[in-house]
Amino acid sequence: MRLRNDTLLLSAYIGVMMKLVSTMTVKELLERYPEARAFFIHRGMLCVGCPTEGLHSIEDVARHYRYTVESFMEALEKTIDPADTVSSDTV
């Protein structure tokens, strides 16, 4: 029983501490943050439902669509957590 409780606590801790990183795949992003679908659709990106969403990272997508990784990540973070908005231009 103790092992199970520790495992559950660890899972909860990892879930809370999970941050958005540019090396995560689009599939991982969409599984953790379903609201990110709107980000891609609004920008006319074909990532949602793409057969390679499990292979391409957020970094790959930013480069493919000719965004800087930094500006792309900033705009994506605002979509996922609008409370963290910073006064700068979005992608």
Phi, psi and omega in degrees: 000319181298317180300316181298315179298317179298320180295317179296318178297318179297317179299317179296318180297314180298318180298321180288323185276353183297124179248160176282123179233147186291345181270354178287149181284162178299321179299314178300316180301311184290330177290320182279326184229080181302334180294346178290343178304317181299325179302311182289317182296316180301328182266005178071024179272141185267024185290323182291118181086358179293137180297341182257015181298338177278351182253328185270135177274169176299322177302314179302315181296315179302313181294319181300320181267013173063041172253156170284146181300320182297311182292324179296313180296319180298314180294322179294318178298322178294325179292319182286320180226085183300343179291340182267027182292140178241146183283082174209169182291148176261166181289000000 
